[in-house]
Amino acid sequence: MTDMEVGETPGPGRDPRPEAAAAGAALTHPAGAPAGEAPDAGPHPRGAPRDLPAHLAHVAGRELPDEDILVPDEEPPPRPLPARIAYGVAGLALFVTALGLMKEGATALIPSLQGSVFTDNALSTLGLGWLGSCLVLSGSPVAASALTLLDGGAIDRAQAFTMLTGSRLGAAFVVLVVGVVYAVRHKGQGRARAPVSIGVLSLLMTMVVYVPGALVGYVLLSRGTFDGVDIGTSPGLTSATDAAFGGLVDLVERVAPGWALFPIGLGLLLLGFSCIDRVLPAVHPDRLRDGDEGWYGRVWPMFAVGCLVTLLTLSVSVSLTLLVPLVAKGHLRRANTLPYIAGANITTLADTLVAAILLGNQDGVRVVVAVTLVVSAWTVFLLVTAYPLLRRVLLGVARRILASNVRLAGFAAALCLVPAVLIAV
C-alpha cells in the first residue's frame, strides 16, 4: 500500500495540474542538464553517486507530515569482486587488530576508569554506552568497547550489560542526524521530513523495546540465569587469526603508549566496519518490495525483512536508511515501518556476538546472549499482543515531535542530555 492510492485526494502541497508535473520534471532534469544527470540545485541522497539520475518525489502522509524527497532513480553498480575481496581482508585485519588493541588498552585504562564517573555504577555505563554511540554515530564500536572493557577487568558483567544496552539506545541517532541534515540542505525544495520521521520512529521503537527488555535482562543476568551459556570459538580459528593479524597488535603496542591503545583500537574498529560495509551486498530499496503486492504492509513479513537486511549489512543505521527512499517513492508508508525497525534492532547484535566469541570471554558472550534473547522475546510479545496500540502511540508521539522544529530540537537534545545525566548520577 502506498501513502497515496490512485484517485485519492492529493495531500497538502501536491499540485495535480499538468503544469505542476512539468515543473517537477524541470526540477529533476532542468533544461541544459546532460541526460542522466541530476540537477545541481540540490544534493543527492545519502549514498547515491553524483552521476546517477534522481527525482523529487512527494509523499502525502496520512499519519505523519507529508514532504518532498530527492531520491535516486537507479541502483548504484556493484563493486568489482577483487575490490570486495580486498576490502574484506582489510576489514577482517582491522577488526581483529582493533579488538586486540582495545583488549590491551582496557587493561591500561583500569586505574583511571575504576571508580570514575563513567564506570562507578551500572547507570553510568548505561549513559556511557548511549552517549558514546550518539557521538561516534554507530552502536557497534561502542558495544565492542563494552566487551573489551569487561575482558580487561575495567567494568563488571552488569556494567557491560548496561553499556551494551546503551549502545543500542543511541545507535539509531545517526538516522536522525542524517535526516535533519538532509532536510536542512533541501530547504526551499519542499518539506523533507521522511528521513527525520524514520529517525524519530527508529529511536522511539528502540526505547520501547530495549528499556523494558534491559530491566528484565539485568535481573536475569544478575541471578545467574545465563551462566550455563558457553559459546566459544575453536582454538584453530583463534590461532589462525592471531597468526595472521597478531603481528599488527604487537607492532602498535611497541610504538604507542598503553593509554593510547584503546582509542587507537576504537578508530581501527570504525575503519574495519567501514571496510566490511563495502564488502556486504548492496540491498536496493526496490528489492525489498519484490513479491506479492501488499506484503510490506503486514507485520511479520516486514519484521523478517528487517531482521534479514540488518543481518546482511551488519549495520542497523544502514538498514534503517534504506527505508527513506521506499517511503519517498510511495512504496511504503512510514506507519508500516515499525515491525521492520523492530526486526533490525534484534539482528544488529550479530557482529557484537562475533566480537565476544573472538575475545574468548564467556561473560561477554553471556551479556550479548542475555540482551538478544530478552529483547527478542519482548519484541515478539509486543508485536503479537499489542501492535495496534503500540503503533498508534508511537505514531502519535512522532507526530507531535515532528510538528515543529523546536520540538524536534528538544527531542534531539534530550537524546544527549539524558545519558549525560545518567553518567553523572
CSV table of C-alpha atoms in Angstrom, one decimal:
chain,number,residue,atom,x,y,z
A,1,MET,CA,0.0,0.0,0.0
A,2,THR,CA,1.3,3.4,-0.8
A,3,ASP,CA,0.8,6.7,1.0
A,4,MET,CA,-1.4,7.9,-1.8
A,5,GLU,CA,-3.6,5.5,-3.8
A,6,VAL,CA,-4.9,6.2,-7.3
A,7,GLY,CA,-7.8,8.5,-7.2
A,8,GLU,CA,-7.1,9.7,-3.7
A,9,THR,CA,-7.4,13.4,-3.0
A,10,PRO,CA,-3.9,14.9,-3.2
A,11,GLY,CA,-2.3,15.7,0.1
A,12,PRO,CA,-1.2,19.2,1.2
A,13,GLY,CA,1.5,20.6,-1.0
A,14,ARG,CA,0.7,18.4,-4.0
A,15,ASP,CA,-0.5,20.2,-7.2
A,16,PRO,CA,-2.4,17.8,-9.5
A,17,ARG,CA,-2.2,20.1,-12.6
A,18,PRO,CA,-0.1,19.0,-15.6
A,19,GLU,CA,2.0,22.2,-15.5
A,20,ALA,CA,2.9,21.4,-11.9
A,21,ALA,CA,4.1,17.9,-13.0
A,22,ALA,CA,6.1,19.6,-15.8
A,23,ALA,CA,7.7,21.9,-13.2
A,24,GLY,CA,8.6,18.9,-11.1
A,25,ALA,CA,10.2,17.3,-14.1
A,26,ALA,CA,12.1,20.5,-14.8
A,27,LEU,CA,13.4,20.5,-11.3
A,28,THR,CA,14.6,16.9,-11.6
A,29,HIS,CA,16.2,17.4,-15.1
A,30,PRO,CA,16.5,21.1,-15.8
A,31,ALA,CA,17.0,22.5,-19.3
A,32,GLY,CA,20.6,22.2,-20.4
A,33,ALA,CA,21.4,19.4,-18.0
A,34,PRO,CA,23.0,16.4,-19.6
A,35,ALA,CA,20.8,13.4,-19.9
A,36,GLY,CA,21.1,11.0,-17.0
A,37,GLU,CA,22.4,13.7,-14.5
A,38,ALA,CA,20.5,15.1,-11.6
A,39,PRO,CA,20.2,18.8,-11.2
A,40,ASP,CA,22.8,20.9,-9.4
A,41,ALA,CA,20.2,22.7,-7.4
A,42,GLY,CA,20.2,20.1,-4.6
A,43,PRO,CA,22.4,17.4,-3.2
A,44,HIS,CA,21.9,13.7,-3.9
A,45,PRO,CA,20.6,11.4,-1.3
A,46,ARG,CA,23.0,9.9,1.2
A,47,GLY,CA,24.9,7.1,-0.6
A,48,ALA,CA,23.8,8.0,-4.1
A,49,PRO,CA,26.6,8.6,-6.6
A,50,ARG,CA,26.6,12.1,-8.2
A,51,ASP,CA,26.3,10.7,-11.7
A,52,LEU,CA,23.0,8.8,-11.1
A,53,PRO,CA,19.7,10.5,-12.1
A,54,ALA,CA,17.4,11.5,-9.3
A,55,HIS,CA,13.9,12.9,-9.0
A,56,LEU,CA,11.9,14.9,-6.4
A,57,ALA,CA,9.1,12.7,-5.1
A,58,HIS,CA,6.1,13.8,-3.0
A,59,VAL,CA,4.9,11.7,-0.1
A,60,ALA,CA,1.5,12.5,1.3
A,61,GLY,CA,1.5,11.3,4.9
A,62,ARG,CA,-1.8,10.1,6.4
A,63,GLU,CA,-0.5,9.7,10.0
A,64,LEU,CA,2.7,11.8,9.7
A,65,PRO,CA,3.6,15.0,7.9
A,66,ASP,CA,3.9,14.9,4.1
A,67,GLU,CA,7.1,16.0,2.3
A,68,ASP,CA,9.1,16.2,-0.9
A,69,ILE,CA,12.2,14.0,-1.1
A,70,LEU,CA,15.0,13.8,-3.7
A,71,VAL,CA,15.6,10.1,-4.5
A,72,PRO,CA,17.9,8.2,-6.9
A,73,ASP,CA,16.3,6.6,-10.0
A,74,GLU,CA,18.9,3.9,-10.4
A,75,GLU,CA,20.8,1.3,-8.3
A,76,PRO,CA,24.5,2.0,-7.8
A,77,PRO,CA,26.6,-0.5,-9.7
A,78,PRO,CA,28.2,-3.3,-7.5
A,79,ARG,CA,31.9,-3.1,-6.7
A,80,PRO,CA,34.2,-5.5,-8.6
A,81,LEU,CA,34.9,-8.8,-6.9
A,82,PRO,CA,38.7,-8.1,-6.5
A,83,ALA,CA,37.8,-4.8,-4.7
A,84,ARG,CA,35.3,-6.6,-2.4
A,85,ILE,CA,37.9,-9.3,-1.5
A,86,ALA,CA,40.5,-6.6,-0.7
A,87,TYR,CA,38.0,-4.7,1.5
A,88,GLY,CA,37.1,-8.0,3.2
A,89,VAL,CA,40.7,-8.8,4.1
A,90,ALA,CA,41.3,-5.3,5.2
A,91,GLY,CA,38.1,-5.2,7.3
A,92,LEU,CA,39.0,-8.5,9.0
A,93,ALA,CA,42.5,-7.4,9.7
A,94,LEU,CA,41.3,-4.1,11.2
A,95,PHE,CA,38.6,-5.8,13.1
A,96,VAL,CA,40.9,-8.4,14.8
A,97,THR,CA,43.6,-5.8,15.3
A,98,ALA,CA,41.2,-3.4,16.9
A,99,LEU,CA,39.8,-6.0,19.3
A,100,GLY,CA,43.4,-6.9,20.4
A,101,LEU,CA,44.4,-3.3,20.9
A,102,MET,CA,41.2,-2.4,22.8
A,103,LYS,CA,41.6,-5.5,25.0
A,104,GLU,CA,45.2,-4.5,25.9
A,105,GLY,CA,44.2,-0.8,26.2
A,106,ALA,CA,41.3,-1.6,28.6
A,107,THR,CA,43.9,-3.2,30.9
A,108,ALA,CA,45.9,0.0,30.8
A,109,LEU,CA,42.8,2.1,31.5
A,110,ILE,CA,41.7,0.2,34.6
A,111,PRO,CA,43.4,2.5,37.1
A,112,SER,CA,41.8,5.6,35.6
A,113,LEU,CA,38.4,4.1,34.9
A,114,GLN,CA,37.8,2.3,38.2
A,115,GLY,CA,35.7,4.4,40.4
A,116,SER,CA,35.4,7.2,37.8
A,117,VAL,CA,32.2,8.9,36.9
A,118,PHE,CA,32.0,6.8,33.7
A,119,THR,CA,32.1,3.4,35.4
A,120,ASP,CA,31.2,3.8,39.0
A,121,ASN,CA,27.8,2.1,38.6
A,122,ALA,CA,25.5,0.4,36.1
A,123,LEU,CA,23.6,3.7,35.3
A,124,SER,CA,26.9,5.4,34.5
A,125,THR,CA,27.9,2.7,32.0
A,126,LEU,CA,24.3,2.8,30.5
A,127,GLY,CA,24.8,6.6,29.9
A,128,LEU,CA,28.3,6.0,28.6
A,129,GLY,CA,27.1,3.5,26.0
A,130,TRP,CA,24.2,5.7,25.0
A,131,LEU,CA,26.2,8.9,24.7
A,132,GLY,CA,29.1,7.2,23.1
A,133,SER,CA,27.0,5.7,20.3
A,134,CYS,CA,25.5,9.1,19.7
A,135,LEU,CA,28.9,10.7,19.4
A,136,VAL,CA,30.5,8.2,17.1
A,137,LEU,CA,27.2,7.8,15.2
A,138,SER,CA,27.4,4.0,15.5
A,139,GLY,CA,26.4,1.5,18.1
A,140,SER,CA,28.7,-1.4,17.1
A,141,PRO,CA,32.1,0.1,18.1
A,142,VAL,CA,30.7,1.1,21.5
A,143,ALA,CA,29.2,-2.4,22.0
A,144,ALA,CA,32.6,-3.9,21.2
A,145,SER,CA,34.2,-1.4,23.6
A,146,ALA,CA,31.9,-2.7,26.4
A,147,LEU,CA,33.1,-6.2,25.8
A,148,THR,CA,36.8,-5.3,25.7
A,149,LEU,CA,36.4,-3.3,28.9
A,150,LEU,CA,34.8,-6.3,30.5
A,151,ASP,CA,37.5,-8.6,29.3
A,152,GLY,CA,40.2,-6.2,30.6
A,153,GLY,CA,38.5,-6.0,34.0
A,154,ALA,CA,37.7,-2.3,33.8
A,155,ILE,CA,33.9,-3.0,34.3
A,156,ASP,CA,32.0,-5.9,35.6
A,157,ARG,CA,29.4,-8.1,33.8
A,158,ALA,CA,26.4,-6.0,34.9
A,159,GLN,CA,28.0,-2.8,33.8
A,160,ALA,CA,28.9,-4.4,30.4
A,161,PHE,CA,25.2,-5.3,30.1
A,162,THR,CA,24.0,-1.8,30.6
A,163,MET,CA,26.7,-0.3,28.4
A,164,LEU,CA,25.7,-2.7,25.6
A,165,THR,CA,22.1,-1.7,26.1
A,166,GLY,CA,23.0,2.0,26.0
A,167,SER,CA,24.9,1.5,22.7
A,168,ARG,CA,21.6,0.2,21.2
A,169,LEU,CA,19.6,3.1,22.5
A,170,GLY,CA,21.8,5.6,20.7
A,171,ALA,CA,22.6,3.5,17.6
A,172,ALA,CA,19.7,5.0,15.5
A,173,PHE,CA,20.8,8.6,16.4
A,174,VAL,CA,22.7,8.6,13.1
A,175,VAL,CA,19.5,8.2,11.1
A,176,LEU,CA,18.0,11.2,12.9
A,177,VAL,CA,21.2,13.2,12.3
A,178,VAL,CA,21.3,12.4,8.6
A,179,GLY,CA,17.6,13.1,8.3
A,180,VAL,CA,17.9,16.6,9.9
A,181,VAL,CA,21.0,17.5,7.8
A,182,TYR,CA,19.2,16.2,4.7
A,183,ALA,CA,16.1,18.3,5.5
A,184,VAL,CA,18.2,21.5,6.1
A,185,ARG,CA,20.1,21.0,2.8
A,186,HIS,CA,16.8,20.7,1.0
A,187,LYS,CA,15.3,23.8,2.5
A,188,GLY,CA,13.2,25.5,-0.2
A,189,GLN,CA,12.6,22.3,-2.2
A,190,GLY,CA,9.6,21.3,-0.1
A,191,ARG,CA,9.4,19.7,3.3
A,192,ALA,CA,11.8,16.8,3.6
A,193,ARG,CA,10.6,15.1,6.8
A,194,ALA,CA,10.6,11.4,5.7
A,195,PRO,CA,14.3,10.9,6.8
A,196,VAL,CA,13.6,12.8,10.0
A,197,SER,CA,10.5,10.7,10.8
A,198,ILE,CA,12.3,7.5,10.2
A,199,GLY,CA,15.0,8.6,12.7
A,200,VAL,CA,12.4,9.6,15.2
A,201,LEU,CA,10.4,6.3,14.8
A,202,SER,CA,13.6,4.3,15.0
A,203,LEU,CA,14.7,5.9,18.3
A,204,LEU,CA,11.2,5.6,19.8
A,205,MET,CA,10.8,1.9,18.8
A,206,THR,CA,14.3,1.1,20.2
A,207,MET,CA,13.5,2.7,23.5
A,208,VAL,CA,10.2,0.9,23.8
A,209,VAL,CA,11.9,-2.4,23.1
A,210,TYR,CA,15.2,-2.1,24.9
A,211,VAL,CA,14.4,-0.2,28.1
A,212,PRO,CA,11.9,-2.8,29.5
A,213,GLY,CA,13.9,-5.7,28.0
A,214,ALA,CA,17.0,-4.4,29.7
A,215,LEU,CA,15.4,-4.3,33.1
A,216,VAL,CA,14.3,-7.9,32.8
A,217,GLY,CA,17.6,-9.0,31.3
A,218,TYR,CA,19.6,-7.2,34.0
A,219,VAL,CA,17.7,-9.1,36.7
A,220,LEU,CA,18.1,-12.5,35.0
A,221,LEU,CA,21.8,-11.9,34.3
A,222,SER,CA,22.3,-10.9,38.0
A,223,ARG,CA,20.6,-14.1,39.1
A,224,GLY,CA,22.8,-16.3,37.0
A,225,THR,CA,20.2,-17.4,34.5
A,226,PHE,CA,22.6,-17.3,31.6
A,227,ASP,CA,25.6,-18.8,33.5
A,228,GLY,CA,25.2,-22.0,31.6
A,229,VAL,CA,25.7,-20.4,28.2
A,230,ASP,CA,29.1,-21.5,26.8
A,231,ILE,CA,29.7,-20.4,23.2
A,232,GLY,CA,33.3,-20.4,22.2
A,233,THR,CA,35.4,-20.3,19.1
A,234,SER,CA,37.7,-23.2,18.0
A,235,PRO,CA,41.3,-22.9,19.0
A,236,GLY,CA,42.3,-23.4,15.4
A,237,LEU,CA,40.3,-20.3,14.3
A,238,THR,CA,41.8,-18.2,17.2
A,239,SER,CA,45.3,-19.3,16.4
A,240,ALA,CA,44.8,-18.6,12.7
A,241,THR,CA,43.6,-15.0,13.3
A,242,ASP,CA,46.4,-14.4,15.8
A,243,ALA,CA,49.0,-15.7,13.4
A,244,ALA,CA,47.6,-13.7,10.5
A,245,PHE,CA,47.0,-10.4,12.3
A,246,GLY,CA,48.5,-10.7,15.8
A,247,GLY,CA,51.7,-9.0,14.5
A,248,LEU,CA,49.8,-5.8,13.9
A,249,VAL,CA,48.8,-5.7,17.5
A,250,ASP,CA,52.4,-6.2,18.7
A,251,LEU,CA,53.6,-3.5,16.3
A,252,VAL,CA,51.2,-0.9,17.6
A,253,GLU,CA,52.0,-1.9,21.2
A,254,ARG,CA,55.7,-1.2,20.6
A,255,VAL,CA,55.2,2.3,19.3
A,256,ALA,CA,52.2,3.6,21.2
A,257,PRO,CA,51.8,4.2,24.9
A,258,GLY,CA,49.4,2.0,26.9
A,259,TRP,CA,46.8,4.7,27.4
A,260,ALA,CA,46.5,5.2,23.7
A,261,LEU,CA,45.9,1.6,22.7
A,262,PHE,CA,42.1,1.7,23.4
A,263,PRO,CA,41.3,4.9,21.4
A,264,ILE,CA,43.6,3.7,18.6
A,265,GLY,CA,41.7,0.4,18.6
A,266,LEU,CA,38.4,2.2,18.5
A,267,GLY,CA,39.5,4.2,15.5
A,268,LEU,CA,40.6,1.0,13.7
A,269,LEU,CA,37.3,-0.6,14.6
A,270,LEU,CA,35.5,2.2,12.9
A,271,LEU,CA,37.7,1.7,9.8
A,272,GLY,CA,37.1,-2.0,9.9
A,273,PHE,CA,33.3,-1.6,9.9
A,274,SER,CA,33.6,0.8,7.0
A,275,CYS,CA,35.6,-1.8,5.0
A,276,ILE,CA,33.1,-4.5,5.9
A,277,ASP,CA,30.2,-2.3,4.7
A,278,ARG,CA,31.9,-2.2,1.3
A,279,VAL,CA,32.0,-6.0,1.1
A,280,LEU,CA,28.5,-6.7,2.0
A,281,PRO,CA,25.8,-6.8,-0.8
A,282,ALA,CA,24.1,-3.6,-1.5
A,283,VAL,CA,20.4,-4.1,-0.8
A,284,HIS,CA,18.5,-1.7,-3.1
A,285,PRO,CA,15.1,-0.5,-1.7
A,286,ASP,CA,13.2,-1.7,-4.7
A,287,ARG,CA,14.3,-5.3,-3.9
A,288,LEU,CA,12.6,-5.1,-0.6
A,289,ARG,CA,9.2,-4.8,-2.2
A,290,ASP,CA,9.5,-7.7,-4.7
A,291,GLY,CA,6.8,-10.2,-4.3
A,292,ASP,CA,3.1,-10.2,-3.6
A,293,GLU,CA,1.6,-6.7,-3.6
A,294,GLY,CA,0.9,-5.5,-0.1
A,295,TRP,CA,3.2,-7.9,1.9
A,296,TYR,CA,5.2,-4.9,3.1
A,297,GLY,CA,2.0,-3.6,4.8
A,298,ARG,CA,1.9,-6.7,7.1
A,299,VAL,CA,3.7,-7.1,10.4
A,300,TRP,CA,5.6,-10.4,10.2
A,301,PRO,CA,7.0,-10.1,6.6
A,302,MET,CA,8.3,-6.6,7.5
A,303,PHE,CA,9.7,-8.0,10.8
A,304,ALA,CA,11.5,-10.8,8.9
A,305,VAL,CA,12.9,-8.4,6.2
A,306,GLY,CA,14.2,-6.1,8.9
A,307,CYS,CA,16.0,-9.0,10.6
A,308,LEU,CA,17.4,-10.2,7.3
A,309,VAL,CA,18.6,-6.9,5.9
A,310,THR,CA,20.3,-5.9,9.1
A,311,LEU,CA,22.0,-9.4,9.3
A,312,LEU,CA,23.3,-8.9,5.8
A,313,THR,CA,24.6,-5.4,6.3
A,314,LEU,CA,25.6,-5.8,10.0
A,315,SER,CA,24.5,-2.2,10.5
A,316,VAL,CA,21.2,-1.0,11.9
A,317,SER,CA,21.8,2.5,10.6
A,318,VAL,CA,22.3,1.2,7.0
A,319,SER,CA,19.2,-1.0,7.1
A,320,LEU,CA,17.1,1.8,8.5
A,321,THR,CA,18.4,4.3,6.0
A,322,LEU,CA,17.0,2.0,3.3
A,323,LEU,CA,13.5,2.9,4.4
A,324,VAL,CA,13.9,6.5,3.3
A,325,PRO,CA,13.7,6.1,-0.5
A,326,LEU,CA,11.0,3.4,-0.1
A,327,VAL,CA,8.9,6.0,1.8
A,328,ALA,CA,9.8,8.8,-0.6
A,329,LYS,CA,8.7,6.8,-3.7
A,330,GLY,CA,5.4,6.0,-2.1
A,331,HIS,CA,6.0,2.2,-1.9
A,332,LEU,CA,5.8,2.2,1.8
A,333,ARG,CA,4.0,4.1,4.5
A,334,ARG,CA,6.1,5.3,7.4
A,335,ALA,CA,3.4,3.9,9.7
A,336,ASN,CA,4.2,0.4,8.4
A,337,THR,CA,8.0,0.6,9.2
A,338,LEU,CA,7.8,-0.3,12.9
A,339,PRO,CA,8.0,-4.1,12.5
A,340,TYR,CA,11.0,-3.6,10.2
A,341,ILE,CA,12.7,-1.4,12.8
A,342,ALA,CA,11.9,-4.0,15.5
A,343,GLY,CA,13.5,-6.8,13.5
A,344,ALA,CA,16.5,-4.7,12.7
A,345,ASN,CA,17.0,-4.0,16.4
A,346,ILE,CA,17.4,-7.7,17.1
A,347,THR,CA,19.9,-8.9,14.5
A,348,THR,CA,22.1,-5.8,14.8
A,349,LEU,CA,23.7,-7.6,17.7
A,350,ALA,CA,25.2,-10.3,15.4
A,351,ASP,CA,28.5,-8.6,15.0
A,352,THR,CA,28.7,-7.9,18.7
A,353,LEU,CA,28.3,-11.6,19.4
A,354,VAL,CA,31.1,-12.4,16.9
A,355,ALA,CA,33.3,-10.0,18.8
A,356,ALA,CA,32.5,-11.6,22.1
A,357,ILE,CA,33.3,-15.0,20.7
A,358,LEU,CA,36.6,-13.8,19.2
A,359,LEU,CA,37.6,-12.3,22.6
A,360,GLY,CA,37.1,-15.7,24.2
A,361,ASN,CA,35.4,-14.2,27.3
A,362,GLN,CA,32.3,-16.2,28.2
A,363,ASP,CA,31.0,-13.5,30.4
A,364,GLY,CA,31.0,-11.2,27.3
A,365,VAL,CA,29.1,-13.9,25.3
A,366,ARG,CA,26.5,-14.3,28.1
A,367,VAL,CA,26.0,-10.5,28.2
A,368,VAL,CA,25.3,-10.4,24.4
A,369,VAL,CA,23.1,-13.5,24.6
A,370,ALA,CA,21.1,-12.0,27.6
A,371,VAL,CA,20.4,-8.8,25.7
A,372,THR,CA,19.5,-10.6,22.5
A,373,LEU,CA,17.2,-13.2,24.0
A,374,VAL,CA,15.3,-10.9,26.3
A,375,VAL,CA,14.9,-8.1,23.7
A,376,SER,CA,13.8,-10.7,21.1
A,377,ALA,CA,11.2,-12.2,23.4
A,378,TRP,CA,9.8,-8.8,24.5
A,379,THR,CA,9.7,-7.6,20.8
A,380,VAL,CA,7.7,-10.6,19.7
A,381,PHE,CA,5.4,-10.3,22.7
A,382,LEU,CA,4.6,-6.7,21.8
A,383,LEU,CA,4.0,-7.4,18.1
A,384,VAL,CA,1.7,-10.3,18.9
A,385,THR,CA,-0.3,-8.8,21.7
A,386,ALA,CA,-0.2,-5.0,21.4
A,387,TYR,CA,0.9,-4.0,17.9
A,388,PRO,CA,-2.1,-1.8,17.1
A,389,LEU,CA,-1.8,0.1,20.4
A,390,LEU,CA,2.0,0.4,20.1
A,391,ARG,CA,1.7,1.7,16.5
A,392,ARG,CA,-0.9,4.3,17.5
A,393,VAL,CA,1.1,5.5,20.5
A,394,LEU,CA,4.4,5.8,18.7
A,395,LEU,CA,2.9,7.5,15.7
A,396,GLY,CA,1.2,9.9,17.9
A,397,VAL,CA,4.4,10.8,19.8
A,398,ALA,CA,6.3,11.1,16.5
A,399,ARG,CA,3.7,13.3,15.0
A,400,ARG,CA,4.0,15.7,18.0
A,401,ILE,CA,7.8,15.7,17.8
A,402,LEU,CA,7.7,16.5,14.1
A,403,ALA,CA,5.1,19.2,14.5
A,404,SER,CA,7.7,21.9,14.9
A,405,ASN,CA,11.5,22.4,14.6
A,406,VAL,CA,11.6,23.4,18.3
A,407,ARG,CA,10.1,20.1,19.4
A,408,LEU,CA,12.4,18.2,17.1
A,409,ALA,CA,15.4,20.1,18.5
A,410,GLY,CA,14.3,19.4,22.1
A,411,PHE,CA,13.9,15.7,21.3
A,412,ALA,CA,17.5,15.6,19.8
A,413,ALA,CA,18.9,17.5,22.8
A,414,ALA,CA,17.2,15.1,25.2
A,415,LEU,CA,18.9,12.2,23.5
A,416,CYS,CA,22.2,13.6,24.6
A,417,LEU,CA,21.2,15.2,27.9
A,418,VAL,CA,19.6,12.0,29.4
A,419,PRO,CA,22.7,9.8,29.1
A,420,ALA,CA,24.9,12.7,30.4
A,421,VAL,CA,22.7,12.8,33.5
A,422,LEU,CA,23.0,9.0,33.9
A,423,ILE,CA,26.8,9.3,33.8
A,424,ALA,CA,26.7,12.0,36.4
A,425,VAL,CA,24.4,10.0,38.8
